[in-house]
Tab-separated table of C-alpha atoms and ligand atoms in Angstrom:
chain	number	residue	atom	x	y	z
A	1	MET	CA	-27.024	-15.188	0.590
A	2	SER	CA	-23.870	-17.157	-0.257
A	3	ARG	CA	-20.764	-16.248	1.635
A	4	THR	CA	-17.927	-14.403	-0.097
A	5	GLY	CA	-14.779	-16.532	-0.307
A	6	VAL	CA	-11.616	-14.670	0.675
A	7	ALA	CA	-7.923	-15.406	0.090
A	8	ILE	CA	-5.515	-13.366	2.231
A	9	LEU	CA	-1.925	-13.034	1.092
A	10	GLY	CA	0.131	-11.776	4.022
A	11	SER	CA	-2.364	-12.897	6.687
A	12	THR	CA	0.147	-12.490	9.508
A	13	GLY	CA	0.995	-8.865	8.722
A	14	SER	CA	-0.566	-5.623	9.857
A	15	ILE	CA	-3.179	-5.523	7.053
A	16	GLY	CA	-3.648	-9.309	7.104
A	17	THR	CA	-4.431	-9.514	10.824
A	18	GLN	CA	-6.790	-6.540	10.603
A	19	THR	CA	-8.536	-8.171	7.627
A	20	LEU	CA	-9.135	-11.253	9.762
A	21	GLU	CA	-10.467	-9.054	12.585
A	22	VAL	CA	-12.918	-7.474	10.150
A	23	ILE	CA	-13.975	-10.894	8.840
A	24	ALA	CA	-14.410	-12.248	12.376
A	25	GLN	CA	-16.626	-9.254	13.114
A	26	LEU	CA	-18.692	-9.614	9.939
A	27	GLY	CA	-19.179	-13.321	10.682
A	28	GLU	CA	-21.640	-14.960	8.329
A	29	HIS	CA	-20.819	-12.810	5.293
A	30	PHE	CA	-17.340	-14.231	4.623
A	31	ASN	CA	-15.554	-17.537	4.303
A	32	VAL	CA	-11.747	-17.635	4.594
A	33	VAL	CA	-10.616	-19.954	1.785
A	34	SER	CA	-6.848	-19.354	1.842
A	35	LEU	CA	-4.282	-17.949	4.242
A	36	ALA	CA	-0.739	-17.210	3.094
A	37	ALA	CA	2.087	-15.999	5.315
A	38	GLY	CA	5.846	-15.645	5.333
A	39	SER	CA	7.611	-16.981	8.409
A	40	ASN	CA	5.380	-16.217	11.398
A	41	ILE	CA	4.248	-19.810	11.757
A	42	ASP	CA	2.956	-19.460	15.343
A	43	LEU	CA	0.485	-16.781	14.314
A	44	LEU	CA	-0.416	-18.586	11.105
A	45	ALA	CA	-1.199	-21.731	13.134
A	46	LYS	CA	-3.562	-19.731	15.378
A	47	GLN	CA	-5.276	-18.255	12.313
A	48	VAL	CA	-5.633	-21.705	10.756
A	49	ALA	CA	-7.203	-23.046	13.954
A	50	LYS	CA	-9.671	-20.150	14.090
A	51	PHE	CA	-10.643	-19.743	10.411
A	52	ASP	CA	-10.189	-23.294	9.071
A	53	PRO	CA	-9.051	-22.347	5.510
A	54	HIS	CA	-8.859	-24.852	2.628
A	55	ILE	CA	-5.402	-23.684	1.619
A	56	VAL	CA	-2.454	-22.703	3.816
A	57	VAL	CA	0.751	-21.259	2.396
A	58	ALA	CA	4.025	-20.387	4.126
A	59	ARG	CA	7.489	-19.458	2.988
A	60	THR	CA	9.446	-21.399	5.597
A	61	GLY	CA	9.211	-25.015	4.408
A	62	GLU	CA	6.650	-26.159	7.031
A	63	THR	CA	4.692	-29.093	5.631
A	64	LYS	CA	1.825	-29.275	8.124
A	65	ILE	CA	-0.009	-26.830	10.373
A	66	GLY	CA	-2.886	-28.009	12.545
A	67	GLY	CA	-3.183	-31.193	10.469
A	68	LYS	CA	-3.419	-29.201	7.211
A	69	ARG	CA	-0.968	-29.501	4.357
A	70	VAL	CA	1.072	-26.320	3.881
A	71	LEU	CA	1.986	-25.255	0.359
A	72	PRO	CA	5.294	-23.461	-0.245
A	73	THR	CA	5.663	-19.984	-1.766
A	74	PRO	CA	5.672	-18.807	-4.481
A	75	ASP	CA	3.593	-21.527	-6.230
A	76	GLY	CA	1.320	-21.943	-3.220
A	77	LEU	CA	0.260	-18.297	-3.553
A	78	ILE	CA	-1.089	-19.018	-7.028
A	79	GLU	CA	-3.107	-21.962	-5.697
A	80	ALA	CA	-4.304	-19.837	-2.803
A	81	VAL	CA	-5.828	-17.200	-5.073
A	82	THR	CA	-7.116	-19.327	-7.957
A	83	HIS	CA	-9.095	-21.821	-5.822
A	84	PRO	CA	-12.669	-21.936	-7.202
A	85	ASP	CA	-14.182	-20.891	-3.841
A	86	VAL	CA	-12.210	-17.619	-3.808
A	87	ASP	CA	-14.204	-14.532	-4.817
A	88	ILE	CA	-11.896	-11.820	-3.503
A	89	VAL	CA	-8.144	-11.729	-2.911
A	90	VAL	CA	-6.689	-9.433	-0.267
A	91	ALA	CA	-3.166	-8.784	-1.570
A	92	ALA	CA	-1.345	-7.732	1.601
A	93	THR	CA	2.113	-9.260	1.477
A	94	SER	CA	5.028	-6.882	1.628
A	95	GLY	CA	7.471	-6.688	-1.308
A	96	HIS	CA	7.088	-8.314	-4.707
A	97	GLU	CA	5.870	-11.756	-3.698
A	98	ALA	CA	2.216	-10.986	-4.408
A	99	ILE	CA	2.614	-9.635	-7.941
A	100	ARG	CA	2.507	-12.907	-9.877
A	101	ALA	CA	-0.272	-14.266	-7.665
A	102	THR	CA	-2.320	-11.092	-8.157
A	103	TRP	CA	-1.791	-11.462	-11.892
A	104	ALA	CA	-3.059	-15.063	-11.751
A	105	ALA	CA	-6.035	-14.001	-9.637
A	106	ILE	CA	-7.009	-11.363	-12.190
A	107	GLU	CA	-6.719	-13.883	-15.022
A	108	THR	CA	-9.130	-16.172	-13.173
A	109	GLY	CA	-11.602	-13.318	-12.609
A	110	LYS	CA	-11.184	-12.755	-8.859
A	111	THR	CA	-11.875	-9.338	-7.363
A	112	ILE	CA	-8.701	-7.799	-5.928
A	113	ALA	CA	-8.536	-5.833	-2.685
A	114	ILE	CA	-5.118	-4.295	-3.139
A	115	ALA	CA	-2.974	-3.254	-0.186
A	116	ASN	CA	0.415	-4.217	-1.584
A	117	LYS	CA	1.976	-1.070	-3.006
A	118	GLU	CA	4.646	-2.649	-5.177
A	119	THR	CA	2.037	-4.333	-7.372
A	120	ILE	CA	0.674	-0.988	-8.538
A	121	VAL	CA	3.828	1.142	-8.256
A	122	CYS	CA	6.012	-1.261	-10.263
A	123	ALA	CA	3.512	-3.091	-12.452
A	124	GLY	CA	0.499	-0.771	-12.496
A	125	GLU	CA	0.757	-0.126	-16.211
A	126	LEU	CA	0.369	-3.885	-16.796
A	127	ILE	CA	-1.988	-4.844	-13.948
A	128	ILE	CA	-4.633	-2.153	-14.497
A	129	PRO	CA	-5.163	-2.949	-18.216
A	130	LEU	CA	-5.114	-6.679	-17.385
A	131	ALA	CA	-7.905	-6.160	-14.863
A	132	ALA	CA	-9.877	-4.099	-17.405
A	133	LYS	CA	-9.453	-6.847	-20.003
A	134	HIS	CA	-10.824	-9.471	-17.599
A	135	GLY	CA	-13.550	-7.209	-16.200
A	136	VAL	CA	-11.977	-7.498	-12.738
A	137	GLU	CA	-12.456	-4.897	-10.055
A	138	ILE	CA	-9.399	-3.622	-8.197
A	139	ARG	CA	-10.559	-2.189	-4.899
A	140	PRO	CA	-8.046	-0.088	-2.972
A	141	VAL	CA	-7.324	-0.887	0.668
A	142	ASP	CA	-4.888	1.919	1.404
A	143	SER	CA	-6.868	4.605	3.257
A	144	GLU	CA	-6.055	7.437	0.814
A	145	HIS	CA	-6.991	5.446	-2.274
A	146	SER	CA	-10.077	4.072	-0.603
A	147	ALA	CA	-11.090	7.655	0.142
A	148	ILE	CA	-10.487	8.753	-3.454
A	149	TRP	CA	-12.337	5.706	-4.777
A	150	GLN	CA	-15.322	6.667	-2.620
A	151	CYS	CA	-15.159	10.352	-3.598
A	152	LEU	CA	-14.921	9.496	-7.302
A	153	GLN	CA	-18.280	7.766	-7.045
A	154	THR	CA	-19.950	11.202	-6.723
A	155	ALA	CA	-19.540	12.397	-10.347
A	156	GLN	CA	-18.061	11.473	-13.715
A	157	GLN	CA	-14.318	11.253	-14.185
A	158	ARG	CA	-14.383	13.615	-17.200
A	159	ASP	CA	-15.355	16.415	-14.781
A	160	LEU	CA	-12.410	15.815	-12.454
A	161	ALA	CA	-10.180	18.759	-11.510
A	162	ARG	CA	-7.777	17.261	-8.928
A	163	LEU	CA	-7.122	14.396	-6.586
A	164	ILE	CA	-5.883	15.686	-3.228
A	165	LEU	CA	-4.136	13.080	-1.091
A	166	THR	CA	-3.714	13.880	2.571
A	167	ALA	CA	-0.508	13.113	4.476
A	168	SER	CA	0.064	13.120	8.220
A	169	GLY	CA	3.597	14.443	7.686
A	170	GLY	CA	4.986	11.661	9.897
A	171	PRO	CA	7.012	12.138	13.078
A	172	PHE	CA	9.537	14.589	11.535
A	173	LEU	CA	7.331	17.251	9.999
A	174	ARG	CA	8.654	19.869	12.426
A	175	THR	CA	12.190	18.519	12.778
A	176	PRO	CA	14.809	20.940	11.417
A	177	ALA	CA	16.586	19.471	8.366
A	178	ASP	CA	19.999	19.435	10.088
A	179	GLU	CA	18.649	17.287	12.940
A	180	LEU	CA	17.317	14.592	10.626
A	181	ALA	CA	20.784	13.063	10.329
A	182	ASN	CA	20.582	11.961	13.969
A	183	VAL	CA	17.120	10.436	13.892
A	184	THR	CA	16.999	7.066	15.653
A	185	VAL	CA	15.213	3.933	14.422
A	186	GLU	CA	12.974	4.092	17.487
A	187	LYS	CA	11.837	7.653	16.744
A	188	ALA	CA	11.281	6.902	13.066
A	189	LEU	CA	9.079	3.929	13.983
A	190	ALA	CA	6.785	6.078	16.141
A	191	HIS	CA	4.067	7.068	13.667
A	192	PRO	CA	1.629	9.634	15.103
A	193	ASN	CA	-1.604	7.992	13.861
A	194	TRP	CA	-1.245	4.509	12.386
A	195	SER	CA	0.208	1.231	13.598
A	196	MET	CA	1.722	-0.519	10.546
A	197	GLY	CA	4.542	-2.827	9.408
A	198	SER	CA	8.048	-1.389	9.950
A	199	LYS	CA	8.883	-0.779	6.246
A	200	ILE	CA	5.782	1.332	5.622
A	201	THR	CA	6.248	3.161	8.944
A	202	ILE	CA	9.734	4.322	7.896
A	203	ASP	CA	8.323	5.195	4.461
A	204	SER	CA	5.771	7.352	6.279
A	205	ALA	CA	8.568	9.138	8.165
A	206	THR	CA	10.492	9.932	4.951
A	207	LEU	CA	7.215	10.560	3.074
A	208	MET	CA	8.338	8.009	0.487
A	209	ASN	CA	5.024	6.369	1.339
A	210	LYS	CA	3.138	9.432	0.106
A	211	GLY	CA	5.234	9.497	-3.058
A	212	LEU	CA	4.410	5.828	-3.706
A	213	GLU	CA	0.752	6.654	-3.086
A	214	VAL	CA	0.876	9.377	-5.729
A	215	ILE	CA	2.208	6.805	-8.233
A	216	GLU	CA	-0.509	4.348	-7.173
A	217	ALA	CA	-3.214	6.993	-7.530
A	218	HIS	CA	-1.967	7.780	-11.038
A	219	HIS	CA	-2.380	4.126	-12.091
A	220	LEU	CA	-5.458	3.161	-10.086
A	221	PHE	CA	-7.552	6.136	-11.172
A	222	ALA	CA	-5.933	6.943	-14.545
A	223	VAL	CA	-5.229	10.534	-13.515
A	224	PRO	CA	-2.179	12.488	-14.802
A	225	TYR	CA	0.444	13.546	-12.265
A	226	ASP	CA	-0.298	17.248	-12.706
A	227	GLN	CA	-3.792	16.591	-11.341
A	228	ILE	CA	-2.565	14.809	-8.200
A	229	GLU	CA	-1.645	16.918	-5.190
A	230	VAL	CA	-0.665	16.207	-1.615
A	231	VAL	CA	-1.552	18.284	1.417
A	232	ILE	CA	-0.409	17.816	5.018
A	233	HIS	CA	-3.291	17.094	7.385
A	234	ARG	CA	-2.002	16.248	10.850
A	235	GLU	CA	-5.301	15.081	12.334
A	236	GLN	CA	-5.791	12.325	9.718
A	237	ILE	CA	-9.558	12.587	9.733
A	238	VAL	CA	-9.843	13.572	6.063
A	239	HIS	CA	-8.333	10.580	4.248
A	240	SER	CA	-8.201	12.259	0.832
A	241	MET	CA	-10.343	14.417	-1.443
A	242	VAL	CA	-11.529	14.850	-4.976
A	243	GLU	CA	-12.125	18.257	-6.514
A	244	TRP	CA	-14.540	18.462	-9.448
A	245	ASN	CA	-14.442	21.084	-12.221
A	246	ASP	CA	-17.205	23.164	-10.595
A	247	ARG	CA	-14.789	23.453	-7.580
A	248	THR	CA	-16.871	21.250	-5.362
A	249	THR	CA	-14.560	19.192	-3.183
A	250	ILE	CA	-15.711	15.826	-1.849
A	251	ALA	CA	-13.796	14.377	1.079
A	252	GLN	CA	-14.008	11.117	2.996
A	253	LEU	CA	-13.810	11.510	6.765
A	254	SER	CA	-13.480	8.946	9.542
A	255	PHE	CA	-11.212	8.074	12.433
A	256	PRO	CA	-7.854	6.726	11.237
A	257	ASP	CA	-8.400	2.969	11.420
A	258	MET	CA	-7.324	0.664	8.578
A	259	LYS	CA	-10.136	-1.723	9.412
A	260	LEU	CA	-12.583	0.690	7.781
A	261	PRO	CA	-11.032	0.772	4.266
A	262	ILE	CA	-10.346	-2.967	4.558
A	263	GLN	CA	-14.007	-3.588	5.366
A	264	TYR	CA	-15.236	-1.340	2.548
A	265	ALA	CA	-13.028	-3.205	0.044
A	266	LEU	CA	-14.611	-6.459	1.249
A	267	THR	CA	-18.245	-5.357	1.430
A	268	TYR	CA	-18.458	-2.820	-1.461
A	269	PRO	CA	-20.984	-1.551	-2.479
A	270	ARG	CA	-22.526	-2.277	0.930
A	271	ARG	CA	-21.642	-0.305	4.032
A	272	LEU	CA	-22.097	-2.611	6.974
A	273	PRO	CA	-21.776	-1.472	10.609
A	274	GLY	CA	-18.101	-0.794	10.912
A	275	PRO	CA	-15.177	-1.028	13.250
A	276	CYS	CA	-14.979	2.762	13.770
A	277	ALA	CA	-16.541	4.976	16.386
A	278	PRO	CA	-18.664	7.795	14.915
A	279	LEU	CA	-16.937	11.158	14.485
A	280	ASP	CA	-18.050	13.676	17.052
A	281	PHE	CA	-17.830	17.022	15.238
A	282	ARG	CA	-18.614	18.941	18.433
A	283	ARG	CA	-15.228	17.815	19.785
A	284	MET	CA	-13.253	18.453	16.609
A	285	SER	CA	-12.155	21.992	17.265
A	286	ARG	CA	-9.330	21.895	14.721
A	287	MET	CA	-8.777	20.506	11.262
A	288	SER	CA	-5.552	21.816	9.770
A	289	PHE	CA	-4.115	21.657	6.260
A	290	GLU	CA	-0.698	22.862	5.156
A	291	GLU	CA	1.639	22.698	2.224
A	292	LEU	CA	4.076	19.804	1.897
A	293	ASP	CA	7.632	21.107	1.499
A	294	PRO	CA	9.326	18.699	-0.965
A	295	ASP	CA	12.766	19.953	0.131
A	296	GLN	CA	12.094	18.737	3.683
A	297	PHE	CA	11.201	15.316	2.268
A	298	PRO	CA	13.563	14.440	-0.637
A	299	ALA	CA	12.202	10.867	-0.784
A	300	PHE	CA	8.776	12.242	-1.677
A	301	LYS	CA	10.278	14.376	-4.421
A	302	LEU	CA	12.223	11.408	-5.819
A	303	ALA	CA	9.104	9.254	-5.890
A	304	ARG	CA	7.075	11.843	-7.748
A	305	GLN	CA	9.882	12.338	-10.270
A	306	ALA	CA	10.233	8.572	-10.753
A	307	GLY	CA	6.489	8.287	-11.309
A	308	ILE	CA	6.534	11.021	-13.930
A	309	ALA	CA	9.623	9.509	-15.624
A	310	GLY	CA	7.776	6.154	-15.674
A	311	ARG	CA	9.175	3.009	-17.313
A	312	THR	CA	11.250	0.999	-14.794
A	313	TYR	CA	12.097	4.046	-12.644
A	314	PRO	CA	9.322	3.396	-10.079
A	315	THR	CA	10.513	-0.214	-9.703
A	316	VAL	CA	14.067	0.927	-9.069
A	317	LEU	CA	12.848	3.574	-6.637
A	318	SER	CA	10.755	1.038	-4.742
A	319	ALA	CA	13.467	-1.667	-4.601
A	320	ALA	CA	16.196	0.808	-3.628
A	321	ASP	CA	13.905	2.163	-0.931
A	322	GLU	CA	13.282	-1.310	0.470
A	323	ILE	CA	17.023	-2.003	0.723
A	324	ALA	CA	17.781	1.471	2.105
A	325	VAL	CA	15.020	1.221	4.733
A	326	GLY	CA	16.312	-2.242	5.731
A	327	ALA	CA	19.826	-0.777	6.049
A	328	PHE	CA	18.508	2.067	8.198
A	329	LEU	CA	16.572	-0.331	10.443
A	330	SER	CA	19.705	-2.431	10.972
A	331	GLY	CA	21.844	0.615	11.744
A	332	LYS	CA	23.965	0.496	8.564
A	333	ILE	CA	22.932	3.918	7.288
A	334	GLY	CA	21.474	7.084	8.808
A	335	PHE	CA	17.970	8.438	8.215
A	336	LYS	CA	19.022	11.034	5.634
A	337	GLN	CA	20.978	8.426	3.702
A	338	ILE	CA	17.758	6.609	2.871
A	339	ALA	CA	16.876	9.268	0.282
A	340	SER	CA	20.436	9.802	-0.963
A	341	THR	CA	20.870	6.045	-1.467
A	342	ILE	CA	17.660	5.857	-3.482
A	343	GLU	CA	18.707	8.878	-5.512
A	344	SER	CA	22.011	7.201	-6.448
A	345	ALA	CA	20.202	4.070	-7.610
A	346	VAL	CA	17.651	5.993	-9.663
A	347	SER	CA	20.367	8.162	-11.263
A	348	ALA	CA	22.482	5.133	-12.202
A	349	HIS	CA	19.571	3.259	-13.788
A	350	TYR	CA	19.033	2.821	-17.532
A	351	PRO	CA	15.250	2.600	-17.800
A	352	GLU	CA	13.323	0.035	-19.823
A	353	THR	CA	9.761	0.160	-21.099
A	354	VAL	CA	7.556	-2.088	-18.947
A	355	THR	CA	6.354	-4.611	-21.533
A	356	ASP	CA	5.934	-7.570	-19.165
A	357	LEU	CA	6.561	-8.629	-15.559
A	358	ASP	CA	10.040	-9.953	-16.369
A	359	VAL	CA	11.160	-6.402	-17.187
A	360	VAL	CA	9.920	-5.328	-13.740
A	361	PHE	CA	11.666	-8.173	-11.939
A	362	GLU	CA	14.917	-7.584	-13.838
A	363	ALA	CA	14.912	-3.868	-12.906
A	364	ASP	CA	14.123	-4.882	-9.325
A	365	ARG	CA	17.083	-7.290	-9.248
A	366	TRP	CA	19.407	-4.670	-10.695
A	367	ALA	CA	18.300	-2.070	-8.132
A	368	ARG	CA	18.713	-4.461	-5.202
A	369	THR	CA	22.210	-5.484	-6.245
A	370	TYR	CA	23.229	-1.878	-6.849
A	371	THR	CA	21.738	-0.580	-3.594
A	372	ASN	CA	23.062	-3.458	-1.485
A	373	ARG	CA	26.536	-2.642	-2.744
A	374	LEU	CA	26.006	1.028	-1.861
A	375	VAL	CA	24.761	0.418	1.680
A	376	GLY	CA	27.487	-2.201	2.187
A	377	ARG	CA	30.027	0.578	1.638
A	378	ALA	CA	28.165	3.175	3.729
A	379	THR	CA	28.830	4.114	7.318
A	380	ALA	CA	25.966	5.227	9.508
A	381	GLY	CA	25.412	8.964	10.012
A	382	GLY	CA	25.029	11.937	7.703
B	401	LIG	P1	3.720	-6.345	7.287
B	401	LIG	O1	5.198	-6.321	7.184
B	401	LIG	O2	3.054	-6.109	8.587
B	401	LIG	O3	3.177	-7.761	6.744
B	401	LIG	C1	3.653	-8.357	5.578
B	401	LIG	C2	2.979	-9.701	5.365
B	401	LIG	O4	3.530	-10.317	4.202
B	401	LIG	C3	3.222	-10.695	6.509
B	401	LIG	O5	2.096	-11.544	6.618
B	401	LIG	C4	4.418	-11.491	5.997
B	401	LIG	O6	4.502	-12.785	6.573
B	401	LIG	C5	4.033	-11.612	4.537
B	401	LIG	N1	5.143	-11.911	3.659
B	401	LIG	C6	6.288	-11.205	3.515
B	401	LIG	N2	7.060	-11.786	2.601
B	401	LIG	C7	6.379	-12.880	2.147
B	401	LIG	C8	6.651	-13.899	1.206
B	401	LIG	N3	7.798	-13.931	0.523
B	401	LIG	N4	5.722	-14.858	1.016
B	401	LIG	C9	4.551	-14.856	1.687
B	401	LIG	N5	4.238	-13.906	2.597
B	401	LIG	C10	5.154	-12.948	2.818
B	401	LIG	O7	3.197	-5.331	6.184
B	401	LIG	P2	1.851	-4.483	6.169
B	401	LIG	O8	0.690	-5.355	6.496
B	401	LIG	O9	2.053	-3.218	6.879
B	401	LIG	O10	1.775	-4.088	4.625
B	401	LIG	C11	1.499	-5.052	3.615
B	401	LIG	C12	1.402	-4.315	2.281
B	401	LIG	O11	0.304	-3.408	2.353
B	401	LIG	C13	2.629	-3.460	1.944
B	401	LIG	O12	2.842	-3.476	0.555
B	401	LIG	C14	2.240	-2.080	2.416
B	401	LIG	O13	2.889	-1.056	1.704
B	401	LIG	C15	0.750	-2.084	2.126
B	401	LIG	N6	-0.035	-1.172	2.967
B	401	LIG	C16	-0.031	-1.289	4.321
B	401	LIG	C17	-0.763	-0.407	5.117
B	401	LIG	C18	-0.792	-0.554	6.601
B	401	LIG	O14	-1.528	0.192	7.252
B	401	LIG	N7	-0.048	-1.451	7.201
B	401	LIG	C19	-1.551	0.657	4.519
B	401	LIG	C20	-1.533	0.643	3.085
B	401	LIG	C21	-0.806	-0.234	2.346
B	401	LIG	P3	5.295	-13.094	7.972
B	401	LIG	O15	5.047	-11.953	8.886
B	401	LIG	O16	4.616	-14.367	8.394
B	401	LIG	O17	6.735	-13.302	7.622
B	402	LIG	MG1	-1.800	5.256	3.054
């Protein structure tokens, strides 16, 4: 059996490093063709030494790593994904950097394992039809979408009643609203179940992450917003569910470990021995589900509204969130100001129809400029 060629965009990040762990474990099945990182050159050099890729990309202007030529971003990302030996691209950079490269990968017929949220949130209405046109599979890496993807394989989409995404509720589910103003960066970074990059960890604390996942689910699975629900599930064993019209609900269960959805995206339709321990149902005395209160999590509410409003609103939401989260992490604004900052940006925006990627990037630029000005004026607190 020939080995599957893999390009990893964002190899030094949380998803990227776990992808390489999975590949190291699966050994003979995969061949790392390209590794692309931002500025963590020390880690990239170690990965290059271990996996010996054909193509190495970095953002920082390095020209050589371990005797290999290093290509600069963003053009290097395109070369990394379109190399003839690449079969599957793991799109796991943060931010917008992966969007054009993912586009190019789809046009050259590569399977996409999508982790990067912005690609689907901001450009989903372009990327999904593009993939359909080229007969390209987009396999979700995010645990909720991986779960839904798996559950959807049990019947036909025309018989779908609801998608039910689960949410851990983050560290502040039980924090009274008036105490949220004083939340520290350290507390917000302490996610109860997952270890992830800092942006997505803060998004999990505000539940913006869940809102972005609702928008992604809408695009990835072509399901209207009124058929997508979210339920709080603290234990994070059920990673999401699908309810069919006969009221049968199919759920995907496993320990919370991103290596499992990453592996499934790589090996689909096969299920090879995985990185997870088996669930021991005799020791699972409790599995709880509760309603998500949108008033406790205004960022979630904003995301859902932006998704329903469509056009460039999700792009503005996502860009404003990135700036606001950065401002929170650097102490410029308080925790509650993350949502109010995003709300200001979304309210001030004149939306455009998303006809091509330039419209997305223009809305992104506008939102960043607007939000940077806002957080520049803000004082931490409140
Ligand atoms: P991290 O911040 O841990 O990693 C981001 C990666 O992207 C790093 O390798 C970073 O390089 C690289 N990168 C950033 N900017 C650039 C750039 N301009 N050019 C090239 N590479 C760049 O993020 P995560 O791994 O947590 O998340 C990645 C994506 O996956 C996000 O969109 C996130 O929402 C999504 N996701 C993550 C999940 C998780 O569990 N972590 C779950 C579901 C989705 P470097 O570090 O070298 O600068
Ligand atoms: Mg998720």
